[in-house]
Coordinates of C-alpha atoms in Angstrom, one line a residue:
Chain N
X42 CA 9.9 -17.9 -17.9
X43 CA 7.4 -15.5 -19.0
X44 CA 6.6 -12.6 -16.6
X45 CA 3.0 -13.3 -16.2
X46 CA 4.1 -17.0 -15.0
X47 CA 6.5 -15.7 -12.7
X48 CA 3.9 -14.0 -10.8
X49 CA 1.4 -16.9 -10.9
X50 CA 4.1 -19.1 -9.5
X51 CA 4.9 -16.8 -6.8
X52 CA 1.1 -16.5 -5.9
X53 CA 0.8 -20.6 -6.1
X54 CA 3.8 -20.6 -3.7
X55 CA 2.6 -18.0 -1.3
X56 CA -0.8 -19.7 -1.1
X57 CA 0.5 -23.2 -0.5
X58 CA 3.1 -21.9 2.1
X59 CA 0.1 -20.3 4.1
X60 CA -2.0 -23.2 3.6
X61 CA 0.7 -25.5 5.0
X62 CA 2.0 -22.8 7.6
X63 CA -1.7 -22.4 9.1
X64 CA -2.7 -26.1 8.5
X65 CA -4.6 -26.4 11.7
X66 CA -6.8 -23.4 10.7
X67 CA -7.1 -24.8 7.1
X68 CA -8.2 -28.0 8.4
X69 CA -10.7 -26.3 10.8
X70 CA -12.1 -24.7 7.5
X71 CA -12.5 -28.1 6.0
X72 CA -14.2 -29.6 9.3
X73 CA -16.6 -26.7 9.2
X74 CA -17.7 -27.3 5.6
X75 CA -18.0 -31.0 6.4
X76 CA -20.3 -30.3 9.3
X77 CA -22.4 -28.0 7.5
X78 CA -22.7 -30.6 4.7
X79 CA -23.6 -33.4 7.2
X80 CA -26.3 -31.0 8.9
X81 CA -27.7 -30.1 5.4
X82 CA -28.1 -33.8 4.4
X83 CA -29.5 -34.8 7.7
X84 CA -31.9 -31.9 7.7
X85 CA -33.0 -32.7 4.1
X86 CA -33.5 -36.4 5.0
X87 CA -35.3 -35.5 8.3
X88 CA -37.8 -33.3 6.7
X89 CA -37.4 -35.0 3.0
X90 CA -39.2 -31.9 1.4
X91 CA -36.7 -29.1 1.1
X92 CA -34.3 -29.3 -1.6
X93 CA -34.0 -25.9 -3.2
X94 CA -31.6 -27.0 -5.9
X95 CA -32.4 -27.7 -9.7
X96 CA -34.1 -30.9 -8.9
X97 CA -35.6 -32.6 -5.9
X98 CA -33.1 -35.2 -5.1
X99 CA -30.4 -35.2 -2.1
X100 CA -27.9 -35.5 -5.0
X101 CA -29.1 -32.1 -6.5
X102 CA -28.6 -30.6 -2.8
X103 CA -25.0 -31.7 -2.6
X104 CA -24.2 -30.6 -5.9
X105 CA -25.6 -27.2 -5.1
X106 CA -23.7 -26.9 -1.9
X107 CA -20.4 -27.8 -3.6
X108 CA -21.1 -25.2 -6.4
X109 CA -22.1 -22.6 -3.9
X110 CA -18.7 -23.4 -2.0
X111 CA -16.7 -22.9 -5.1
X112 CA -18.7 -19.6 -5.9
X113 CA -18.1 -18.3 -2.4
X114 CA -14.4 -19.1 -2.2
X115 CA -13.9 -17.4 -5.6
X116 CA -15.9 -14.3 -4.7
X117 CA -14.1 -14.0 -1.6
X118 CA -10.7 -14.5 -3.0
X119 CA -11.3 -11.3 -5.0
X120 CA -13.4 -9.3 -2.8
X121 CA -11.7 -10.1 0.3
X122 CA -8.2 -10.0 -1.0
X123 CA -8.7 -6.3 -1.8
X124 CA -10.1 -5.5 1.4
X125 CA -7.5 -7.4 3.5
X126 CA -4.6 -6.1 1.5
X127 CA -5.8 -2.5 2.2
X128 CA -6.3 -3.4 5.7
X129 CA -2.6 -4.7 5.9
X130 CA -0.9 -2.1 3.9
X131 CA 0.0 -4.1 1.1
X132 CA -2.4 -3.4 -1.5
X133 CA -0.5 -0.1 -2.7
X134 CA 2.3 -2.4 -3.5
X135 CA 0.2 -4.8 -5.6
X136 CA -0.8 -1.8 -7.4
X137 CA 2.7 -0.9 -8.4
X138 CA 3.4 -4.3 -9.9
X139 CA 4.8 -4.3 -13.4
X140 CA 1.8 -6.7 -14.1
X141 CA -1.1 -4.6 -13.9
X142 CA -3.6 -5.3 -11.1
X143 CA -5.8 -7.4 -13.5
X144 CA -3.1 -10.0 -13.7
X145 CA -2.2 -9.7 -10.1
X146 CA -6.0 -10.5 -9.1
X147 CA -6.2 -13.3 -11.7
X148 CA -3.2 -14.9 -10.4
X149 CA -4.2 -14.7 -6.9
X150 CA -7.8 -16.2 -8.0
X151 CA -6.3 -18.9 -9.9
X152 CA -3.9 -19.9 -7.0
X153 CA -6.5 -19.7 -4.5
X154 CA -8.8 -21.7 -6.4
X155 CA -6.3 -24.8 -6.5
X156 CA -5.8 -24.6 -2.8
X157 CA -9.5 -24.4 -2.1
X158 CA -10.1 -27.1 -4.6
X159 CA -8.0 -29.4 -2.4
X160 CA -10.0 -28.4 0.5
X161 CA -13.4 -28.9 -1.1
X162 CA -12.2 -32.3 -2.9
X163 CA -11.3 -33.8 0.5
X164 CA -14.3 -32.5 2.1
X165 CA -16.6 -33.7 -0.8
X166 CA -15.0 -37.2 -0.8
X167 CA -15.3 -37.5 3.0
X168 CA -19.1 -36.3 2.8
X169 CA -20.0 -38.9 0.1
X170 CA -18.2 -41.7 1.8
X171 CA -20.1 -40.8 5.0
X172 CA -23.4 -40.2 3.4
X173 CA -23.4 -42.9 0.9
X174 CA -24.3 -40.6 -1.8
X175 CA -22.8 -41.1 -5.3
X176 CA -22.1 -38.6 -8.0
X177 CA -20.7 -38.6 -11.4
X178 CA -17.3 -37.0 -11.4
X179 CA -16.4 -36.6 -15.0
X180 CA -13.6 -34.2 -14.7
X181 CA -13.1 -33.9 -18.3
X182 CA -16.6 -32.5 -18.7
X183 CA -16.7 -30.6 -15.4
X184 CA -13.6 -28.8 -15.3
X185 CA -14.5 -26.6 -18.4
X186 CA -18.1 -26.1 -17.1
X187 CA -16.9 -25.2 -13.6
X188 CA -14.2 -22.8 -14.7
X189 CA -17.1 -21.0 -16.9
X190 CA -19.5 -21.0 -14.2
X191 CA -17.0 -19.2 -11.6
X192 CA -16.3 -16.3 -14.0
X193 CA -19.5 -14.9 -12.7
X194 CA -18.3 -15.1 -9.1
X195 CA -15.1 -13.4 -9.9
X196 CA -17.1 -10.6 -11.7
X197 CA -19.1 -10.3 -8.4
X198 CA -15.9 -10.4 -6.4
X199 CA -14.4 -7.4 -8.6
X200 CA -17.6 -5.3 -8.2
X201 CA -17.9 -5.9 -4.3
X202 CA -14.1 -5.2 -4.0
X203 CA -14.4 -2.0 -6.1
X204 CA -17.2 -0.9 -4.1
X205 CA -15.3 -1.4 -0.9
X206 CA -12.4 0.4 -1.9
X207 CA -14.7 3.5 -2.5
X208 CA -17.1 3.1 0.7
X209 CA -14.6 1.0 2.9
X210 CA -16.3 -0.5 5.9
X211 CA -19.3 -2.3 4.4
X212 CA -18.5 -5.8 5.8
X213 CA -22.3 -6.3 6.9
X214 CA -23.3 -5.9 3.4
X215 CA -20.7 -7.8 1.8
X216 CA -21.4 -10.7 3.8
X217 CA -25.0 -10.9 2.5
X218 CA -23.6 -11.8 -1.0
X219 CA -23.0 -15.3 0.3
X220 CA -26.9 -15.5 0.7
X221 CA -27.2 -14.1 -2.6
X222 CA -24.9 -16.7 -4.3
X223 CA -27.2 -19.4 -2.6
X224 CA -30.0 -17.9 -4.6
X225 CA -28.3 -17.8 -7.7
X226 CA -27.4 -21.5 -7.4
X227 CA -31.0 -22.4 -6.5
X228 CA -32.8 -20.5 -9.3
X229 CA -34.4 -23.0 -11.9
X230 CA -32.2 -21.6 -14.9
X231 CA -32.7 -24.9 -16.7
X232 CA -36.4 -24.5 -16.9
X233 CA -36.8 -20.4 -16.9
X234 CA -34.8 -19.0 -19.8
X235 CA -34.2 -15.5 -18.6
X236 CA -32.6 -16.8 -15.2
X237 CA -29.7 -18.2 -17.3
X238 CA -28.5 -14.5 -17.6
X239 CA -28.0 -14.3 -13.9
X240 CA -24.4 -14.5 -12.7
X241 CA -23.3 -18.5 -12.3
X242 CA -27.0 -19.8 -12.7
X243 CA -26.7 -21.6 -15.9
X244 CA -23.5 -22.9 -15.4
X245 CA -24.7 -24.5 -12.0
X246 CA -27.8 -26.1 -13.7
X247 CA -25.1 -27.6 -16.4
X248 CA -23.0 -28.7 -13.6
X249 CA -25.8 -30.5 -12.0
X250 CA -26.8 -32.2 -15.3
X251 CA -23.2 -33.6 -15.3
X252 CA -22.9 -34.7 -11.7
X253 CA -26.5 -35.6 -11.0
X254 CA -27.9 -36.3 -14.4
X255 CA -24.7 -38.3 -15.6
X256 CA -24.4 -36.4 -18.8
X257 CA -21.1 -35.5 -20.5
X258 CA -20.2 -32.3 -22.1
X259 CA -21.2 -33.4 -25.6
X260 CA -24.6 -34.3 -24.3
X261 CA -24.9 -30.8 -22.9
X262 CA -24.5 -29.4 -26.1
X263 CA -21.3 -27.2 -27.0
X264 CA -23.4 -24.3 -28.0
X265 CA -25.0 -24.3 -24.4
X266 CA -21.8 -24.4 -22.8
X267 CA -20.8 -21.4 -25.3
X268 CA -23.5 -19.6 -24.2
X269 CA -22.6 -20.3 -20.4
X270 CA -19.2 -19.0 -21.1
X271 CA -20.7 -15.7 -23.0
X272 CA -22.9 -15.0 -20.0
X273 CA -19.8 -15.7 -17.8
X274 CA -17.4 -13.5 -19.5
X275 CA -20.1 -10.8 -19.7
X276 CA -20.4 -10.8 -15.8
X277 CA -16.9 -10.8 -15.4
X278 CA -16.4 -7.9 -17.8
X279 CA -19.3 -5.9 -16.0
X280 CA -17.9 -6.7 -12.7
X281 CA -14.3 -5.8 -13.8
X282 CA -15.7 -2.6 -15.3
X283 CA -17.5 -1.8 -11.9
X284 CA -14.3 -2.2 -10.2
X285 CA -12.3 0.0 -12.7
X286 CA -14.7 2.9 -12.2
X287 CA -14.5 2.6 -8.1
X288 CA -10.5 2.3 -8.6
X289 CA -10.5 5.6 -10.6
X290 CA -12.7 7.3 -8.1
X291 CA -10.5 5.9 -5.2
X292 CA -7.3 7.1 -7.1
X293 CA -8.9 10.5 -7.5
X294 CA -9.8 10.9 -4.0
X295 CA -6.4 9.4 -3.0
X296 CA -7.9 6.6 -0.7
X297 CA -6.9 3.6 -2.7
X298 CA -4.8 1.9 0.1
X299 CA -6.8 3.4 2.9
X300 CA -9.3 1.2 5.1
Chain B
X176 CA 16.0 10.6 -12.7
X177 CA 12.9 12.0 -11.6
X178 CA 11.1 15.0 -13.5
X179 CA 8.1 16.4 -12.2
X180 CA 6.4 19.4 -13.8
X181 CA 3.4 21.7 -12.7
X182 CA 1.7 18.9 -10.8
X183 CA -1.3 19.7 -9.3
X184 CA -4.0 17.9 -7.1
X185 CA -7.2 19.0 -5.5
X186 CA -9.5 16.9 -3.4
X187 CA -13.1 17.3 -3.3
X188 CA -14.3 18.8 -0.1
X189 CA -16.3 16.7 2.4
X190 CA -20.1 17.5 2.6
X191 CA -20.5 21.1 2.6
X192 CA -16.5 21.9 3.0
X193 CA -14.7 23.5 0.0
X194 CA -12.3 21.5 -1.9
X195 CA -8.8 21.2 -0.6
X196 CA -5.8 22.1 -2.8
X197 CA -3.2 19.6 -1.7
X198 CA -0.7 20.2 -4.4
X199 CA -0.4 23.3 -6.0
X200 CA 1.9 23.5 -9.3
X201 CA 5.1 21.6 -7.8
X202 CA 7.9 21.3 -10.2
X203 CA 11.5 19.7 -9.3
X204 CA 13.9 17.2 -10.8
X205 CA 16.1 14.8 -9.0
X206 CA 19.2 13.7 -11.0
X207 CA 20.4 10.1 -10.9
X208 CA 22.3 9.1 -7.8
X209 CA 20.7 11.8 -5.4
X210 CA 19.1 11.4 -2.0
X211 CA 16.4 14.2 -1.7
X212 CA 14.6 15.0 1.4
X213 CA 11.1 16.1 0.9
X214 CA 9.9 17.9 4.0
X215 CA 6.7 19.8 5.2
X216 CA 4.3 20.2 8.1
X217 CA 1.3 17.8 8.3
X218 CA -1.1 18.1 5.5
X219 CA 1.6 20.1 3.3
X220 CA 1.1 17.8 0.4
X221 CA 4.1 15.4 0.8
X222 CA 2.5 12.3 0.7
X223 CA 0.3 13.2 -1.9
X224 CA 3.1 14.2 -4.1
X225 CA 4.9 10.8 -3.4
X226 CA 1.8 8.8 -4.1
X227 CA 1.3 10.6 -7.5
X228 CA 4.9 9.7 -8.2
X229 CA 4.1 6.2 -7.5
X230 CA 1.1 6.3 -9.9
X231 CA -1.4 5.5 -7.0
X232 CA -2.9 9.1 -7.1
X233 CA -4.1 10.5 -10.3
X234 CA -2.9 14.1 -10.5
X235 CA -5.7 16.9 -11.7
X236 CA -2.8 18.4 -14.3
X237 CA 1.1 18.0 -14.6
X238 CA 3.6 15.5 -15.8
X239 CA 5.8 13.0 -13.9
X240 CA 8.5 11.2 -15.6
X241 CA 10.6 8.2 -14.0
X242 CA 13.6 7.8 -15.9
X243 CA 12.0 9.1 -19.2
X244 CA 8.8 7.1 -18.4
X245 CA 5.7 9.1 -18.4
X246 CA 3.8 7.8 -15.2
X247 CA 0.6 10.0 -16.0
X248 CA 0.2 8.5 -19.4
X249 CA 1.9 5.0 -19.3
X250 CA 1.9 4.0 -15.8
X251 CA 3.3 0.2 -16.0
X252 CA 6.4 1.0 -17.9
X253 CA 7.2 3.9 -15.4
X254 CA 6.5 1.6 -12.4
X255 CA 9.2 -0.8 -13.6
X256 CA 11.3 2.1 -12.9
X257 CA 10.4 2.7 -9.1
X258 CA 9.8 1.2 -6.1
X259 CA 8.3 2.5 -2.7
X260 CA 8.1 2.0 1.0
X261 CA 4.7 3.7 1.7
X262 CA 3.3 2.1 5.0
X263 CA 6.8 1.3 6.5
X264 CA 6.6 -2.3 8.1
X265 CA 3.1 -2.6 6.8
X266 CA 4.4 -2.9 3.4
X267 CA 5.3 -6.8 3.8
X268 CA 3.5 -9.8 4.4
X269 CA 3.7 -10.4 8.2
X270 CA 2.9 -14.2 7.8
X271 CA 5.7 -15.0 5.3
X272 CA 9.2 -15.1 6.3
X273 CA 11.8 -12.4 5.3
X274 CA 13.1 -14.7 2.5
X275 CA 9.6 -15.2 1.4
X276 CA 8.5 -11.5 1.2
X277 CA 11.8 -11.0 -0.9
X278 CA 11.1 -13.7 -3.4
X279 CA 7.2 -12.6 -3.6
X280 CA 7.9 -8.8 -3.9
X281 CA 10.7 -9.6 -6.7
X282 CA 8.1 -11.6 -8.7
X283 CA 5.6 -8.7 -8.4
X284 CA 8.0 -6.8 -10.2
X285 CA 8.8 -9.4 -12.7
X286 CA 11.9 -11.4 -11.3
X287 CA 11.9 -15.0 -10.7
X288 CA 13.1 -16.4 -7.5
X289 CA 15.7 -18.2 -9.2
X290 CA 17.1 -15.1 -10.9
X291 CA 17.3 -13.0 -7.7
X292 CA 18.2 -16.0 -5.2
X293 CA 21.9 -15.0 -4.9
X294 CA 20.8 -11.3 -4.6
X295 CA 18.4 -12.0 -1.8
X296 CA 21.0 -13.8 0.3
X297 CA 23.3 -10.7 -0.2
X298 CA 20.4 -8.4 0.9
X299 CA 19.8 -10.5 4.1
X300 CA 23.4 -10.1 4.7
X301 CA 23.7 -6.7 4.0
X302 CA 20.5 -5.7 6.0
X303 CA 21.7 -7.8 9.0
X304 CA 18.8 -10.2 8.6
X305 CA 20.6 -13.3 7.4
X306 CA 20.0 -15.1 10.7
X307 CA 16.3 -14.0 10.5
X308 CA 15.8 -15.1 7.0
X309 CA 13.4 -18.1 7.8
X310 CA 11.3 -16.1 10.6
X311 CA 7.9 -14.9 9.9
X312 CA 7.9 -11.0 9.4
X313 CA 5.3 -10.7 12.4
X314 CA 8.1 -12.0 14.8
X315 CA 10.8 -9.7 13.6
X316 CA 11.2 -6.2 15.8
X317 CA 9.8 -3.2 14.1
X318 CA 13.2 -2.1 13.2
X319 CA 13.9 -5.4 11.3
X320 CA 10.5 -5.1 9.7
X321 CA 11.4 -1.6 8.5
X322 CA 14.6 -2.7 7.0
X323 CA 12.9 -5.7 5.4
X324 CA 10.6 -3.3 3.8
X325 CA 13.5 -1.4 2.2
X326 CA 15.3 -4.5 1.1
X327 CA 12.0 -5.6 -0.7
X328 CA 12.0 -2.3 -2.5
X329 CA 15.4 -2.8 -3.5
X330 CA 15.2 -6.5 -4.7
X331 CA 12.8 -5.3 -7.6
X332 CA 16.0 -3.6 -9.3
X333 CA 14.2 -0.2 -9.7
X334 CA 16.7 2.7 -10.0
X335 CA 14.3 5.0 -8.1
X336 CA 13.2 4.6 -4.5
X337 CA 10.6 6.5 -2.6
X338 CA 10.3 6.3 1.2
X339 CA 7.6 7.8 3.1
X340 CA 8.7 8.1 6.7
X341 CA 11.4 5.4 6.8
X342 CA 12.3 5.7 10.4
X343 CA 9.0 6.5 12.0
X344 CA 8.7 5.0 15.3
X345 CA 12.0 3.4 15.5
X346 CA 14.4 3.5 18.1
X347 CA 17.9 5.4 17.9
X348 CA 19.8 2.4 17.1
X349 CA 17.3 1.0 14.4
X350 CA 17.0 4.7 13.0
X351 CA 20.9 5.0 12.5
X352 CA 21.1 1.5 10.9
X353 CA 18.6 2.7 8.4
X354 CA 20.2 6.0 7.8
X355 CA 23.5 4.2 7.2
X356 CA 21.7 1.8 4.7
X357 CA 20.3 4.7 2.9
X358 CA 23.6 6.3 2.4
X359 CA 25.0 2.9 1.2
X360 CA 22.2 2.5 -1.3
X361 CA 22.9 5.6 -2.8
X362 CA 26.6 5.6 -2.9
X363 CA 27.2 2.1 -3.8
X364 CA 24.2 1.3 -6.2
X365 CA 23.6 4.7 -7.5
X366 CA 19.9 4.9 -6.7
X367 CA 17.9 8.0 -6.9
X368 CA 15.9 8.3 -3.5
X369 CA 13.3 10.8 -2.3
X370 CA 12.4 10.3 1.3
X371 CA 9.7 12.0 3.1
X372 CA 10.2 12.5 7.2
X373 CA 9.5 14.6 10.0
X374 CA 12.8 13.7 11.4
X375 CA 15.1 16.5 10.8
X376 CA 18.3 14.5 11.8
X377 CA 17.7 11.8 9.1
X378 CA 17.6 14.6 6.6
X379 CA 20.6 16.5 8.0
X380 CA 22.5 13.1 8.2
X381 CA 21.5 11.5 4.8
X382 CA 20.2 14.1 2.2
X383 CA 22.4 16.2 -0.1
X384 CA 19.3 18.2 -1.1
X385 CA 16.1 19.0 0.5
X386 CA 12.8 20.3 -0.8
X387 CA 10.5 22.0 1.7
X388 CA 6.8 22.0 0.8
X389 CA 4.0 24.1 2.6
X390 CA 0.3 24.4 1.9
X391 CA 1.0 22.5 -1.6
X392 CA 3.6 24.5 -2.9
X393 CA 7.4 24.3 -2.7
X394 CA 8.9 26.9 -0.5
X395 CA 12.4 25.9 -0.5
X396 CA 14.5 23.8 -2.8
X397 CA 18.2 23.8 -2.0
X398 CA 21.0 21.9 -0.7
X399 CA 21.0 21.0 3.2
X400 CA 24.7 22.4 3.2
X401 CA 23.4 26.0 1.9
X402 CA 20.3 26.0 4.1
X403 CA 22.5 25.5 7.3
X404 CA 25.1 28.0 6.1
X405 CA 22.6 30.7 5.3
X406 CA 20.8 30.6 8.5
X407 CA 24.2 29.9 10.5
X408 CA 25.4 33.4 9.9
X409 CA 22.2 35.2 10.8
X410 CA 21.2 33.8 14.3
X411 CA 22.6 35.3 17.4
X412 CA 21.9 35.0 21.0
X413 CA 22.6 37.9 23.2
X414 CA 22.7 37.6 27.1
X415 CA 22.8 41.0 29.1
X416 CA 22.9 41.3 33.0
X417 CA 19.7 42.0 34.7
X418 CA 16.2 43.0 33.2
X419 CA 15.5 45.3 30.2
X420 CA 14.4 48.8 30.9
X421 CA 10.7 49.8 29.6
X422 CA 12.3 51.8 27.0
X423 CA 14.5 48.8 25.8
X424 CA 11.6 46.3 25.9
X425 CA 9.4 48.7 23.8
X426 CA 12.2 49.1 21.4
X427 CA 12.8 45.6 20.9
X428 CA 9.0 44.6 20.7
X429 CA 8.9 46.8 17.7
X430 CA 11.6 44.9 16.0
X431 CA 10.3 41.4 14.6
X432 CA 13.9 40.1 14.3
X433 CA 14.5 40.2 18.1
X434 CA 12.8 37.5 20.2
X435 CA 13.3 37.8 24.2
X436 CA 13.5 34.2 25.1
X437 CA 14.0 34.6 28.9
X438 CA 14.2 37.4 31.2
X439 CA 14.7 37.5 35.0
X440 CA 16.1 40.1 37.4
X441 CA 19.5 38.4 36.9
X442 CA 19.6 37.6 33.1
X443 CA 17.9 38.4 29.9
X444 CA 18.6 36.3 26.8
X445 CA 17.4 37.6 23.3
X446 CA 17.6 35.7 20.0
X447 CA 18.5 38.1 17.0
X448 CA 18.1 37.1 13.6
X449 CA 20.1 39.7 11.7
X450 CA 19.0 40.8 8.4
X451 CA 22.0 43.3 7.9
X452 CA 25.0 44.0 10.0
X453 CA 23.6 47.6 10.8
X454 CA 21.0 46.0 12.7
X455 CA 23.6 44.6 15.1
X456 CA 24.8 48.2 15.7
X457 CA 21.1 49.3 16.3
X458 CA 20.7 46.4 18.9
X459 CA 23.8 47.2 20.7
X460 CA 23.0 51.0 20.8
X461 CA 19.7 50.1 22.6
X462 CA 21.3 48.0 25.1
X463 CA 24.1 50.7 25.5
X464 CA 21.5 53.5 25.9
X465 CA 20.6 52.1 29.7
X466 CA 24.1 50.8 30.1
X467 CA 23.3 47.2 30.0
X468 CA 26.1 44.8 30.6
X469 CA 26.5 42.5 27.7
X470 CA 27.4 38.9 29.1
X471 CA 27.9 37.0 25.6
X472 CA 27.0 37.2 22.1
X473 CA 26.9 33.6 20.6
X474 CA 26.5 32.5 17.2
X475 CA 23.5 30.0 17.6
X476 CA 24.3 26.3 16.8
X477 CA 22.0 26.0 13.9
X478 CA 20.1 22.6 12.9
X479 CA 17.8 21.9 10.2
X480 CA 14.9 21.7 12.4
X481 CA 15.4 25.4 13.2
X482 CA 15.8 26.1 9.3
X483 CA 12.6 24.2 8.6
X484 CA 10.4 26.0 11.4
X485 CA 11.7 29.6 10.0
X486 CA 10.8 28.7 6.5
X487 CA 7.6 27.3 7.0
X488 CA 6.5 29.8 9.4
X489 CA 7.2 32.3 6.7
X490 CA 9.8 34.2 9.0
X491 CA 12.6 33.7 6.3
X492 CA 12.9 32.9 2.7
X493 CA 15.9 30.9 1.6
X494 CA 18.0 32.0 -1.1

């Protein structure tokens, strides 16, 4: 097996072991997401005026919530991993890997994504069955668009993780990012062209067109998907660049593993 | 083999404070299969040096070669040659079992669990952790966690091992076990090991050679045997009956080599560090001038702790 896959496999194994070993905690997370979802839908139906997502339907709200969840867990997988590994004393070991930190973090994100996918899929299925809402879940179209969308949140995760390495205890600020992510999902990127340049926003609007509008990837237009990927890769590169600059500063100051 | 040449590192000072020179032109080599002790008081530059060897801190200048691989220029190939335990029992995942930790960290160094499965069982056996293989690390004793951290570093197949305070906070039994393991690692596997510690017993018991650093510079680089020998022949304790006379006290006060350790109406004990044989006659002459009765002259039982203190405090320079 190639060395890169050995590490990816190890992260998959670790994530699933911890998911299974701390199942009650994992289920607790899922139940919390489900309850928030019900409150959101209940609130929407109660006031029947607030949606905040690209569109004015309850389906748009559901899709926005799911996209936000994916963005949040992906962002946290990078930013919080760097912080907790530094706290626990294992970050320096990850740095001494022969794979380079870029691939170490990518493996962690990919493995974490699949574990979170299980949680979110179960929660979403339960929520849709409870509320009677139906969405178009065209996996062939959704998979590439979701992956492209999440590149932006990985980039944000790297940037915030890097800043945390240098400034250390900035939890109250990093927690604010989750609200920023809501704004990024909610902006009308489909209508206002410049907003497509924001991280994840264009991808979120394309996902909405698939799940709510019933379109497939061909109907979205491959050029639009390509533009979305270009923006995503740009944000990823920018975030990684910020991270590398912070990493260099932390290594010069000798505080890489401190927290 | 580790080769370090003219390593320098200065940290920027905190607001308004001057920069701190942590490492100031350190050079040394460690041949394959040697266990080297790196000693120094707090803030001497030991941890900075070890972290630069691991590629975790960027040196301002100088070169580091790990088995011929240049750590300062091509970090990844050099990292394949070494592993380190820098934070003791914090270097492992506490929520994974002993076996899962070994598998994960082997993968981090590029080895599949299938490839190292047999080896992992051997490590668990050798480190007396076989019956704890499936126990989460957080439930192990501190000594076991520390042993696991060392096993994790070894499972990577690296030829060079760096250990920062491997026995810190351990009880006597656990510290003894770790020391035996370190000796085995060097003897049976030919690993090159550098360890930093404040525990002189660990160095005296396990290391062939010791480097003492102070204020970022190497002040001593010698074999433990030589250092102990060097000091052994020079330090004596002289006990005399009764107190010293004012003249004797004045004479000894002017001699740096003589330290009056205890003085009472019944007995006075002096520690004498002899620079040359003539000094002994001078001291005996001073004592004889007031007819002091010498009870005993003993060669002081020497240990590395004393050697360390003498060198770091600048009282004596090694050969």
